[in-house]
Amino acid sequence: MKEETTLSCVDCSTQNCKFKDRTYPNFCLTTHLKEEDKEWALEKYEENRNKEIMIASAEVEYEGYCQWTRVQEIMEFAKKINAHRIGIANCIGLVNEARIFAKILRANGFEPYTVICKVAGQAKTSVGIPEKCESIGPAMCNPILQARLLNNAHTDFNVVIGLCVGHDSLFYKYSDAYVTTLVTKDRVTGNNPAAALYTANSYYNKKFFPNAPKPTFKAKEENNDSK
């Protein structure tokens, strides 16, 4: 028996929560929203610096819409929240990108402070990582220590550059400061992971949808008419 699919926002074609002049689908999260959940979220925007962060985010989106690169957006956002010391948690494989970003930050009046992923040089096997994983390098990535050292440095705002999937999750969890991501590492696509989504129906179709029927191509009929 085929398991019933639970529909959510990705299955909606109206986006009426944005446009307000269309029809909500019958599975809409907005129309099925519990009032207590809505109020909980609104109350959270009043806590700590959350409202300041939300306002600054909206202003940066408005002021730089389709004009500013993410590098510039990060700097403009940092200015709005009065963040001066910018922490950088970077992958060792993207140290050059981290150096360029740090140089840009310094040129614009910020104080960058970086901690690389291999900090402490801890062996992978020391925390239970299988020995086979050391074949691509013996030192473990250490996102929790990256977060702690940036916390100790009292960074005002942290930026992730290329941390591995999962390592970034741990860094986000243990960072005291708010975090954004400048670069998402994807070695196959040149750090452009969206490329896999854009080619999901073409080049990557067989990789992502192994059970999908193969497309059929109809041969172009030859034109035998005399010229």
PDB file of C-alpha atoms in Angstrom:
ATOM      1  CA  MET A   1       0.000   0.000   0.000  1.00  0.00           C
ATOM      2  CA  LYS A   2       1.402   3.343  -1.055  1.00  0.00           C
ATOM      3  CA  GLU A   3       2.013   5.732   1.808  1.00  0.00           C
ATOM      4  CA  GLU A   4       0.003   8.935   1.613  1.00  0.00           C
ATOM      5  CA  THR A   5       2.073  12.037   0.875  1.00  0.00           C
ATOM      6  CA  THR A   6       1.821  14.912   3.329  1.00  0.00           C
ATOM      7  CA  LEU A   7       1.475  18.130   1.374  1.00  0.00           C
ATOM      8  CA  SER A   8       3.128  21.362   2.495  1.00  0.00           C
ATOM      9  CA  CYS A   9       4.244  24.751   1.185  1.00  0.00           C
ATOM     10  CA  VAL A  10       6.393  23.333  -1.610  1.00  0.00           C
ATOM     11  CA  ASP A  11       3.238  21.781  -3.115  1.00  0.00           C
ATOM     12  CA  CYS A  12       1.341  25.096  -3.229  1.00  0.00           C
ATOM     13  CA  SER A  13       0.919  26.899  -6.559  1.00  0.00           C
ATOM     14  CA  THR A  14      -0.937  30.021  -5.380  1.00  0.00           C
ATOM     15  CA  GLN A  15       1.393  31.599  -2.789  1.00  0.00           C
ATOM     16  CA  ASN A  16      -1.608  33.440  -1.444  1.00  0.00           C
ATOM     17  CA  CYS A  17       0.195  34.074   1.851  1.00  0.00           C
ATOM     18  CA  LYS A  18       2.230  36.592  -0.172  1.00  0.00           C
ATOM     19  CA  PHE A  19      -0.226  37.904  -2.765  1.00  0.00           C
ATOM     20  CA  LYS A  20      -3.447  37.895  -0.687  1.00  0.00           C
ATOM     21  CA  ASP A  21      -5.665  37.940  -3.788  1.00  0.00           C
ATOM     22  CA  ARG A  22      -5.703  34.242  -4.606  1.00  0.00           C
ATOM     23  CA  THR A  23      -7.114  31.073  -3.083  1.00  0.00           C
ATOM     24  CA  TYR A  24      -5.364  29.079  -0.391  1.00  0.00           C
ATOM     25  CA  PRO A  25      -5.073  25.342  -1.139  1.00  0.00           C
ATOM     26  CA  ASN A  26      -6.984  23.020   1.174  1.00  0.00           C
ATOM     27  CA  PHE A  27      -3.737  21.823   2.790  1.00  0.00           C
ATOM     28  CA  CYS A  28      -2.426  25.354   3.452  1.00  0.00           C
ATOM     29  CA  LEU A  29      -0.304  25.788   6.565  1.00  0.00           C
ATOM     30  CA  THR A  30      -1.562  29.351   6.971  1.00  0.00           C
ATOM     31  CA  THR A  31      -5.245  28.419   7.117  1.00  0.00           C
ATOM     32  CA  HIS A  32      -4.511  25.449   9.389  1.00  0.00           C
ATOM     33  CA  LEU A  33      -2.229  27.462  11.664  1.00  0.00           C
ATOM     34  CA  LYS A  34      -2.859  27.252  15.373  1.00  0.00           C
ATOM     35  CA  GLU A  35      -3.238  30.677  16.950  1.00  0.00           C
ATOM     36  CA  GLU A  36      -0.869  29.657  19.755  1.00  0.00           C
ATOM     37  CA  ASP A  37       1.896  28.882  17.227  1.00  0.00           C
ATOM     38  CA  LYS A  38       1.402  32.211  15.474  1.00  0.00           C
ATOM     39  CA  GLU A  39       1.496  34.120  18.748  1.00  0.00           C
ATOM     40  CA  TRP A  40       4.540  32.153  19.928  1.00  0.00           C
ATOM     41  CA  ALA A  41       6.511  33.256  16.877  1.00  0.00           C
ATOM     42  CA  LEU A  42       5.420  36.888  17.177  1.00  0.00           C
ATOM     43  CA  GLU A  43       6.424  36.913  20.839  1.00  0.00           C
ATOM     44  CA  LYS A  44       9.873  35.553  19.967  1.00  0.00           C
ATOM     45  CA  TYR A  45      10.512  38.579  17.727  1.00  0.00           C
ATOM     46  CA  GLU A  46      10.350  40.674  20.901  1.00  0.00           C
ATOM     47  CA  GLU A  47      13.061  38.666  22.652  1.00  0.00           C
ATOM     48  CA  ASN A  48      16.749  39.607  22.867  1.00  0.00           C
ATOM     49  CA  ARG A  49      17.855  41.226  19.581  1.00  0.00           C
ATOM     50  CA  ASN A  50      15.429  39.348  17.356  1.00  0.00           C
ATOM     51  CA  LYS A  51      13.375  42.397  16.379  1.00  0.00           C
ATOM     52  CA  GLU A  52      16.534  44.367  15.569  1.00  0.00           C
ATOM     53  CA  ILE A  53      17.744  41.483  13.400  1.00  0.00           C
ATOM     54  CA  MET A  54      14.408  41.230  11.583  1.00  0.00           C
ATOM     55  CA  ILE A  55      14.241  44.960  10.858  1.00  0.00           C
ATOM     56  CA  ALA A  56      17.862  45.106   9.669  1.00  0.00           C
ATOM     57  CA  SER A  57      17.284  42.055   7.445  1.00  0.00           C
ATOM     58  CA  ALA A  58      14.224  43.607   5.830  1.00  0.00           C
ATOM     59  CA  GLU A  59      16.019  46.908   5.280  1.00  0.00           C
ATOM     60  CA  VAL A  60      19.003  45.217   3.620  1.00  0.00           C
ATOM     61  CA  GLU A  61      16.678  43.218   1.378  1.00  0.00           C
ATOM     62  CA  TYR A  62      14.838  46.422   0.390  1.00  0.00           C
ATOM     63  CA  GLU A  63      17.851  48.678  -0.056  1.00  0.00           C
ATOM     64  CA  GLY A  64      20.017  46.247  -1.995  1.00  0.00           C
ATOM     65  CA  TYR A  65      17.398  44.201  -3.833  1.00  0.00           C
ATOM     66  CA  CYS A  66      18.993  42.763  -6.995  1.00  0.00           C
ATOM     67  CA  GLN A  67      21.858  45.257  -6.612  1.00  0.00           C
ATOM     68  CA  TRP A  68      24.118  44.103  -3.791  1.00  0.00           C
ATOM     69  CA  THR A  69      26.176  40.915  -3.729  1.00  0.00           C
ATOM     70  CA  ARG A  70      25.920  38.766  -0.614  1.00  0.00           C
ATOM     71  CA  VAL A  71      29.319  40.070   0.486  1.00  0.00           C
ATOM     72  CA  GLN A  72      27.948  43.609   0.479  1.00  0.00           C
ATOM     73  CA  GLU A  73      24.675  42.529   2.063  1.00  0.00           C
ATOM     74  CA  ILE A  74      26.598  41.012   4.969  1.00  0.00           C
ATOM     75  CA  MET A  75      28.566  44.211   5.516  1.00  0.00           C
ATOM     76  CA  GLU A  76      25.484  46.435   5.296  1.00  0.00           C
ATOM     77  CA  PHE A  77      23.630  44.158   7.695  1.00  0.00           C
ATOM     78  CA  ALA A  78      26.572  44.188  10.105  1.00  0.00           C
ATOM     79  CA  LYS A  79      26.570  47.982  10.084  1.00  0.00           C
ATOM     80  CA  LYS A  80      22.869  48.093  10.923  1.00  0.00           C
ATOM     81  CA  ILE A  81      23.286  45.843  13.963  1.00  0.00           C
ATOM     82  CA  ASN A  82      26.484  47.621  15.034  1.00  0.00           C
ATOM     83  CA  ALA A  83      28.616  44.511  14.541  1.00  0.00           C
ATOM     84  CA  HIS A  84      32.310  45.406  14.325  1.00  0.00           C
ATOM     85  CA  ARG A  85      34.197  42.181  15.098  1.00  0.00           C
ATOM     86  CA  ILE A  86      33.139  39.672  12.454  1.00  0.00           C
ATOM     87  CA  GLY A  87      33.903  36.025  13.136  1.00  0.00           C
ATOM     88  CA  ILE A  88      34.698  33.777  10.188  1.00  0.00           C
ATOM     89  CA  ALA A  89      34.343  30.009  10.517  1.00  0.00           C
ATOM     90  CA  ASN A  90      35.869  28.617   7.352  1.00  0.00           C
ATOM     91  CA  CYS A  91      36.807  25.320   5.767  1.00  0.00           C
ATOM     92  CA  ILE A  92      40.538  24.885   5.259  1.00  0.00           C
ATOM     93  CA  GLY A  93      39.775  24.193   1.606  1.00  0.00           C
ATOM     94  CA  LEU A  94      38.347  27.697   1.244  1.00  0.00           C
ATOM     95  CA  VAL A  95      41.052  29.551   3.149  1.00  0.00           C
ATOM     96  CA  ASN A  96      41.767  31.743   0.124  1.00  0.00           C
ATOM     97  CA  GLU A  97      38.134  32.815  -0.044  1.00  0.00           C
ATOM     98  CA  ALA A  98      38.238  33.537   3.694  1.00  0.00           C
ATOM     99  CA  ARG A  99      41.371  35.665   3.224  1.00  0.00           C
ATOM    100  CA  ILE A 100      39.734  37.690   0.465  1.00  0.00           C
ATOM    101  CA  PHE A 101      36.627  38.232   2.585  1.00  0.00           C
ATOM    102  CA  ALA A 102      38.730  39.245   5.598  1.00  0.00           C
ATOM    103  CA  LYS A 103      40.626  41.714   3.398  1.00  0.00           C
ATOM    104  CA  ILE A 104      37.342  43.216   2.204  1.00  0.00           C
ATOM    105  CA  LEU A 105      36.073  43.480   5.779  1.00  0.00           C
ATOM    106  CA  ARG A 106      39.227  45.287   6.931  1.00  0.00           C
ATOM    107  CA  ALA A 107      39.000  47.700   4.003  1.00  0.00           C
ATOM    108  CA  ASN A 108      35.486  48.586   5.124  1.00  0.00           C
ATOM    109  CA  GLY A 109      36.266  49.211   8.776  1.00  0.00           C
ATOM    110  CA  PHE A 110      35.464  45.812  10.274  1.00  0.00           C
ATOM    111  CA  GLU A 111      37.677  43.587  12.410  1.00  0.00           C
ATOM    112  CA  PRO A 112      37.659  40.012  11.084  1.00  0.00           C
ATOM    113  CA  TYR A 113      38.597  37.135  13.371  1.00  0.00           C
ATOM    114  CA  THR A 114      38.887  33.701  11.766  1.00  0.00           C
ATOM    115  CA  VAL A 115      38.985  30.150  13.046  1.00  0.00           C
ATOM    116  CA  ILE A 116      39.736  27.405  10.527  1.00  0.00           C
ATOM    117  CA  CYS A 117      37.948  24.046  10.592  1.00  0.00           C
ATOM    118  CA  LYS A 118      41.038  21.977  11.430  1.00  0.00           C
ATOM    119  CA  VAL A 119      41.878  24.010  14.533  1.00  0.00           C
ATOM    120  CA  ALA A 120      43.605  21.870  17.227  1.00  0.00           C
ATOM    121  CA  GLY A 121      44.606  19.224  14.642  1.00  0.00           C
ATOM    122  CA  GLN A 122      42.581  16.527  16.416  1.00  0.00           C
ATOM    123  CA  ALA A 123      42.667  13.042  14.895  1.00  0.00           C
ATOM    124  CA  LYS A 124      39.349  11.872  13.473  1.00  0.00           C
ATOM    125  CA  THR A 125      39.527   8.547  15.256  1.00  0.00           C
ATOM    126  CA  SER A 126      39.851  10.301  18.621  1.00  0.00           C
ATOM    127  CA  VAL A 127      36.122  11.080  18.607  1.00  0.00           C
ATOM    128  CA  GLY A 128      34.990   7.787  17.118  1.00  0.00           C
ATOM    129  CA  ILE A 129      35.079   8.688  13.428  1.00  0.00           C
ATOM    130  CA  PRO A 130      35.893   5.513  11.422  1.00  0.00           C
ATOM    131  CA  GLU A 131      39.553   5.171  10.491  1.00  0.00           C
ATOM    132  CA  LYS A 132      38.648   4.868   6.803  1.00  0.00           C
ATOM    133  CA  CYS A 133      37.621   8.551   6.869  1.00  0.00           C
ATOM    134  CA  GLU A 134      41.250   9.494   7.519  1.00  0.00           C
ATOM    135  CA  SER A 135      42.140   8.481   3.959  1.00  0.00           C
ATOM    136  CA  ILE A 136      41.186  12.006   2.844  1.00  0.00           C
ATOM    137  CA  GLY A 137      42.985  13.598   5.785  1.00  0.00           C
ATOM    138  CA  PRO A 138      43.706  12.553   9.369  1.00  0.00           C
ATOM    139  CA  ALA A 139      42.602  15.747  11.158  1.00  0.00           C
ATOM    140  CA  MET A 140      38.941  16.139  12.035  1.00  0.00           C
ATOM    141  CA  CYS A 141      36.912  19.248  11.381  1.00  0.00           C
ATOM    142  CA  ASN A 142      36.125  20.866  14.711  1.00  0.00           C
ATOM    143  CA  PRO A 143      33.037  23.108  14.347  1.00  0.00           C
ATOM    144  CA  ILE A 144      32.187  23.071  18.056  1.00  0.00           C
ATOM    145  CA  LEU A 145      35.664  24.359  18.914  1.00  0.00           C
ATOM    146  CA  GLN A 146      35.395  26.919  16.104  1.00  0.00           C
ATOM    147  CA  ALA A 147      32.228  28.218  17.739  1.00  0.00           C
ATOM    148  CA  ARG A 148      33.778  28.249  21.214  1.00  0.00           C
ATOM    149  CA  LEU A 149      36.865  30.177  20.091  1.00  0.00           C
ATOM    150  CA  LEU A 150      34.724  32.751  18.302  1.00  0.00           C
ATOM    151  CA  ASN A 151      32.560  32.986  21.421  1.00  0.00           C
ATOM    152  CA  ASN A 152      35.706  33.554  23.491  1.00  0.00           C
ATOM    153  CA  ALA A 153      36.746  36.264  21.031  1.00  0.00           C
ATOM    154  CA  HIS A 154      33.366  37.968  21.615  1.00  0.00           C
ATOM    155  CA  THR A 155      32.569  38.293  17.926  1.00  0.00           C
ATOM    156  CA  ASP A 156      29.519  40.411  17.173  1.00  0.00           C
ATOM    157  CA  PHE A 157      28.409  38.425  14.133  1.00  0.00           C
ATOM    158  CA  ASN A 158      29.682  35.204  12.580  1.00  0.00           C
ATOM    159  CA  VAL A 159      30.012  34.184   8.926  1.00  0.00           C
ATOM    160  CA  VAL A 160      30.372  30.608   7.661  1.00  0.00           C
ATOM    161  CA  ILE A 161      32.559  29.988   4.626  1.00  0.00           C
ATOM    162  CA  GLY A 162      32.347  26.446   3.280  1.00  0.00           C
ATOM    163  CA  LEU A 163      31.866  24.270   6.352  1.00  0.00           C
ATOM    164  CA  CYS A 164      30.848  20.698   5.518  1.00  0.00           C
ATOM    165  CA  VAL A 165      27.244  19.551   5.695  1.00  0.00           C
ATOM    166  CA  GLY A 166      26.597  18.731   9.355  1.00  0.00           C
ATOM    167  CA  HIS A 167      29.686  20.527  10.595  1.00  0.00           C
ATOM    168  CA  ASP A 168      27.890  23.760   9.787  1.00  0.00           C
ATOM    169  CA  SER A 169      24.887  22.497  11.778  1.00  0.00           C
ATOM    170  CA  LEU A 170      27.043  22.019  14.865  1.00  0.00           C
ATOM    171  CA  PHE A 171      28.625  25.419  14.410  1.00  0.00           C
ATOM    172  CA  TYR A 172      25.221  27.126  14.193  1.00  0.00           C
ATOM    173  CA  LYS A 173      24.123  25.317  17.343  1.00  0.00           C
ATOM    174  CA  TYR A 174      27.082  26.368  19.488  1.00  0.00           C
ATOM    175  CA  SER A 175      27.697  29.899  18.217  1.00  0.00           C
ATOM    176  CA  ASP A 176      26.683  32.575  20.704  1.00  0.00           C
ATOM    177  CA  ALA A 177      26.516  35.256  18.007  1.00  0.00           C
ATOM    178  CA  TYR A 178      24.022  35.290  15.165  1.00  0.00           C
ATOM    179  CA  VAL A 179      25.322  33.488  12.076  1.00  0.00           C
ATOM    180  CA  THR A 180      24.957  33.827   8.322  1.00  0.00           C
ATOM    181  CA  THR A 181      26.514  31.842   5.476  1.00  0.00           C
ATOM    182  CA  LEU A 182      28.577  33.426   2.734  1.00  0.00           C
ATOM    183  CA  VAL A 183      29.736  30.286   0.890  1.00  0.00           C
ATOM    184  CA  THR A 184      28.144  26.842   0.870  1.00  0.00           C
ATOM    185  CA  LYS A 185      30.744  24.277  -0.118  1.00  0.00           C
ATOM    186  CA  ASP A 186      30.024  22.014  -3.071  1.00  0.00           C
ATOM    187  CA  ARG A 187      33.217  20.686  -4.600  1.00  0.00           C
ATOM    188  CA  VAL A 188      31.440  19.207  -7.620  1.00  0.00           C
ATOM    189  CA  THR A 189      29.721  22.413  -8.740  1.00  0.00           C
ATOM    190  CA  GLY A 190      32.391  24.938  -7.816  1.00  0.00           C
ATOM    191  CA  ASN A 191      30.548  25.879  -4.614  1.00  0.00           C
ATOM    192  CA  ASN A 192      27.291  26.545  -6.445  1.00  0.00           C
ATOM    193  CA  PRO A 193      24.971  23.876  -4.995  1.00  0.00           C
ATOM    194  CA  ALA A 194      21.946  25.385  -6.713  1.00  0.00           C
ATOM    195  CA  ALA A 195      23.416  24.194 -10.011  1.00  0.00           C
ATOM    196  CA  ALA A 196      22.369  20.651  -9.097  1.00  0.00           C
ATOM    197  CA  LEU A 197      18.785  21.859  -8.667  1.00  0.00           C
ATOM    198  CA  TYR A 198      18.815  23.778 -11.937  1.00  0.00           C
ATOM    199  CA  THR A 199      20.005  20.655 -13.781  1.00  0.00           C
ATOM    200  CA  ALA A 200      17.873  18.150 -11.860  1.00  0.00           C
ATOM    201  CA  ASN A 201      15.676  17.626 -14.915  1.00  0.00           C
ATOM    202  CA  SER A 202      18.609  17.268 -17.282  1.00  0.00           C
ATOM    203  CA  TYR A 203      22.186  16.327 -16.393  1.00  0.00           C
ATOM    204  CA  TYR A 204      21.482  15.191 -12.820  1.00  0.00           C
ATOM    205  CA  ASN A 205      18.154  13.552 -13.582  1.00  0.00           C
ATOM    206  CA  LYS A 206      19.522   9.996 -13.452  1.00  0.00           C
ATOM    207  CA  LYS A 207      21.394  10.665 -10.213  1.00  0.00           C
ATOM    208  CA  PHE A 208      18.476  12.219  -8.345  1.00  0.00           C
ATOM    209  CA  PHE A 209      15.607  10.208  -9.812  1.00  0.00           C
ATOM    210  CA  PRO A 210      16.972   6.683 -10.436  1.00  0.00           C
ATOM    211  CA  ASN A 211      13.483   5.140 -10.712  1.00  0.00           C
ATOM    212  CA  ALA A 212      12.069   7.697 -13.120  1.00  0.00           C
ATOM    213  CA  PRO A 213      11.246   6.478 -16.646  1.00  0.00           C
ATOM    214  CA  LYS A 214      13.894   7.271 -19.194  1.00  0.00           C
ATOM    215  CA  PRO A 215      12.980  10.049 -21.637  1.00  0.00           C
ATOM    216  CA  THR A 216      12.339   9.012 -25.190  1.00  0.00           C
ATOM    217  CA  PHE A 217      13.655  11.003 -28.096  1.00  0.00           C
ATOM    218  CA  LYS A 218      11.846  10.929 -31.421  1.00  0.00           C
ATOM    219  CA  ALA A 219      14.212  10.954 -34.351  1.00  0.00           C
ATOM    220  CA  LYS A 220      13.827  13.896 -36.625  1.00  0.00           C
ATOM    221  CA  GLU A 221      12.275  12.857 -39.906  1.00  0.00           C
ATOM    222  CA  GLU A 222      14.413  13.448 -42.944  1.00  0.00           C
ATOM    223  CA  ASN A 223      13.116  15.811 -45.543  1.00  0.00           C
ATOM    224  CA  ASN A 224      13.363  13.982 -48.834  1.00  0.00           C
ATOM    225  CA  ASP A 225      11.915  16.777 -50.867  1.00  0.00           C
ATOM    226  CA  SER A 226      14.163  17.799 -53.721  1.00  0.00           C
ATOM    227  CA  LYS A 227      15.911  21.111 -53.305  1.00  0.00           C
TER     228      LYS A 227
END
